[in-house]
């Protein structure tokens, strides 16, 4: 019932949105939540106001890293991994205990969502770079609005979640992680 109440509230709130209300988050493409989270974490955790971030390609253009340094020490390390090969490599590093990242943005399509199947391909299935560039320009032209300043999001926090710092927010939107004992199973997925 709680989930159904949320879905109803969500649809009723967003059915009020008009075309002029469409906004985007930080980032140059539709897959740029990493940028918003990075800037927010830098400010909240280290008091640093980051205006622009620089992606550094590592093994290929679909595996990039963003770092924040403070007093000569790397304090935040984020990665963007697009495509299954890069995702598999991240999972392997995680299993081996060689995972260096605080946050990873993962997208199955190489090049990101706008480059996915059925998006920017020509009729013969090849990438349509002109259409991709046009879609990125249209997206970049939308005004940026931080999620925390969105009146619809604020109203949902107030009406449904009983305020920003409520017990309901902690129970619904936050989680805790703990180590899990590994057991051999025939259902294990091998990457």
XYZ file of C-alpha atoms in Angstrom:
191
model
C 0.000 0.000 0.000
C 2.888 2.338 0.830
C 4.437 1.816 -2.621
C 1.100 2.318 -4.391
C 0.589 5.543 -2.465
C 3.999 6.723 -3.666
C 3.247 5.846 -7.327
C -0.082 7.687 -7.166
C 1.567 10.743 -5.612
C 4.348 10.635 -8.199
C 1.946 10.529 -11.149
C -0.302 13.226 -9.716
C 2.670 15.544 -9.124
C 4.315 15.029 -12.485
C 1.068 15.196 -14.445
C 1.087 18.896 -13.518
C 4.406 19.478 -15.333
C 4.225 21.547 -18.504
C 6.692 21.456 -21.404
C 8.467 24.589 -20.131
C 9.091 22.869 -16.786
C 11.449 20.281 -18.294
C 14.933 20.688 -16.830
C 18.089 18.624 -16.567
C 20.713 17.852 -13.961
C 24.385 18.865 -14.122
C 26.333 17.160 -16.842
C 26.594 17.546 -20.556
C 24.676 14.387 -21.456
C 21.699 12.462 -20.179
C 24.029 10.084 -18.355
C 25.663 12.743 -16.170
C 24.402 12.028 -12.655
C 28.023 11.341 -11.734
C 28.761 15.025 -12.216
C 25.935 16.173 -9.936
C 26.784 13.653 -7.219
C 30.506 14.472 -7.459
C 29.912 18.222 -7.027
C 27.446 17.619 -4.187
C 29.828 15.233 -2.371
C 32.759 17.643 -2.778
C 30.719 20.425 -1.172
C 29.059 18.377 1.580
C 32.062 16.247 2.575
C 35.021 18.565 1.949
C 33.579 22.093 1.696
C 34.863 22.433 -1.872
C 32.752 24.152 -4.535
C 33.591 22.371 -7.797
C 32.403 24.239 -10.902
C 33.781 21.989 -13.661
C 34.953 18.405 -13.516
C 37.485 16.757 -15.788
C 36.970 13.203 -16.973
C 40.156 11.225 -17.557
C 39.841 8.289 -19.964
C 41.584 5.206 -18.593
C 41.471 2.012 -20.676
C 39.080 3.418 -23.306
C 36.706 6.354 -23.868
C 33.885 4.422 -22.179
C 35.780 4.015 -18.899
C 36.593 7.359 -17.346
C 37.634 8.564 -13.924
C 37.033 11.768 -11.978
C 39.030 12.587 -8.855
C 39.030 15.306 -6.219
C 42.234 16.231 -4.455
C 42.576 18.087 -1.201
C 45.952 18.910 0.328
C 47.694 16.679 -2.236
C 45.586 13.637 -1.365
C 42.858 12.072 -3.525
C 39.722 12.239 -1.373
C 37.081 11.308 -3.976
C 37.423 8.857 -6.857
C 34.459 8.351 -9.174
C 34.228 6.368 -12.411
C 31.913 6.228 -15.400
C 31.717 2.780 -16.999
C 29.720 2.320 -20.180
C 29.258 -0.987 -21.986
C 29.218 -4.539 -20.641
C 32.963 -5.130 -21.050
C 33.761 -2.208 -18.741
C 31.055 -3.265 -16.294
C 32.473 -6.808 -16.197
C 35.960 -5.445 -15.529
C 34.612 -3.381 -12.613
C 32.868 -6.425 -11.130
C 36.087 -8.449 -11.390
C 38.054 -5.691 -9.625
C 35.396 -5.570 -6.935
C 35.588 -9.347 -6.417
C 39.396 -9.171 -6.166
C 39.246 -6.369 -3.622
C 40.961 -3.907 -5.993
C 38.055 -1.513 -6.281
C 39.198 2.078 -5.761
C 35.985 3.992 -6.394
C 33.540 5.731 -4.080
C 30.885 5.944 -6.805
C 30.476 4.413 -10.257
C 27.990 5.469 -12.901
C 27.167 2.374 -14.955
C 25.334 2.305 -18.295
C 24.990 -0.778 -20.450
C 25.283 1.047 -23.783
C 28.777 2.007 -24.953
C 28.815 5.788 -25.281
C 25.880 6.163 -22.892
C 22.089 6.091 -23.140
C 21.767 8.363 -26.148
C 23.984 5.969 -28.085
C 21.889 2.904 -27.159
C 20.152 0.525 -29.542
C 17.089 2.087 -31.058
C 18.294 5.595 -30.288
C 20.729 7.038 -32.798
C 21.134 4.264 -35.352
C 20.447 4.607 -39.033
C 18.081 2.147 -40.674
C 20.982 -0.220 -41.337
C 21.894 -0.264 -37.624
C 24.990 1.953 -37.765
C 25.516 4.878 -35.384
C 24.062 8.157 -36.650
C 26.612 10.630 -35.280
C 24.766 13.656 -36.653
C 21.568 12.663 -34.831
C 23.520 11.893 -31.647
C 25.135 15.355 -31.755
C 21.742 16.951 -32.362
C 20.206 15.076 -29.400
C 23.095 16.138 -27.149
C 22.668 19.782 -28.237
C 18.937 19.689 -27.471
C 19.634 18.145 -24.065
C 22.393 20.670 -23.283
C 20.015 23.533 -24.147
C 17.616 22.570 -21.337
C 18.056 24.671 -18.201
C 19.869 23.047 -15.273
C 17.968 22.703 -12.023
C 19.461 20.935 -9.056
C 17.158 18.125 -7.880
C 17.073 19.516 -4.351
C 15.625 22.828 -5.631
C 12.823 21.211 -7.650
C 9.458 22.239 -6.191
C 7.917 18.855 -7.081
C 10.685 16.996 -5.251
C 10.377 19.304 -2.241
C 6.605 18.778 -2.154
C 7.063 14.979 -2.261
C 9.507 15.165 0.636
C 7.029 17.248 2.612
C 3.791 15.404 1.752
C 4.926 11.821 1.405
C 8.191 11.528 3.322
C 7.266 13.815 6.249
C 10.201 16.222 5.762
C 13.829 16.088 4.619
C 15.318 14.483 7.740
C 12.424 12.305 8.843
C 12.527 8.693 9.971
C 10.522 7.848 6.847
C 13.298 9.302 4.635
C 15.889 7.164 6.413
C 13.791 4.000 6.093
C 12.749 4.593 2.470
C 15.748 6.170 0.759
C 18.768 4.988 2.747
C 20.335 1.596 3.210
C 23.182 -0.047 5.069
C 25.667 -2.462 3.605
C 27.458 -5.259 5.382
C 29.771 -8.056 4.359
C 28.122 -11.233 3.136
C 29.694 -14.632 3.650
C 30.548 -16.211 0.311
C 29.125 -19.661 -0.274
C 29.644 -21.775 -3.346
C 26.492 -22.334 -5.344
C 25.652 -23.713 -8.741
C 23.712 -20.504 -9.282
C 26.824 -18.297 -9.063
C 27.247 -16.104 -12.104
C 30.721 -16.223 -13.577
C 31.864 -13.093 -15.376
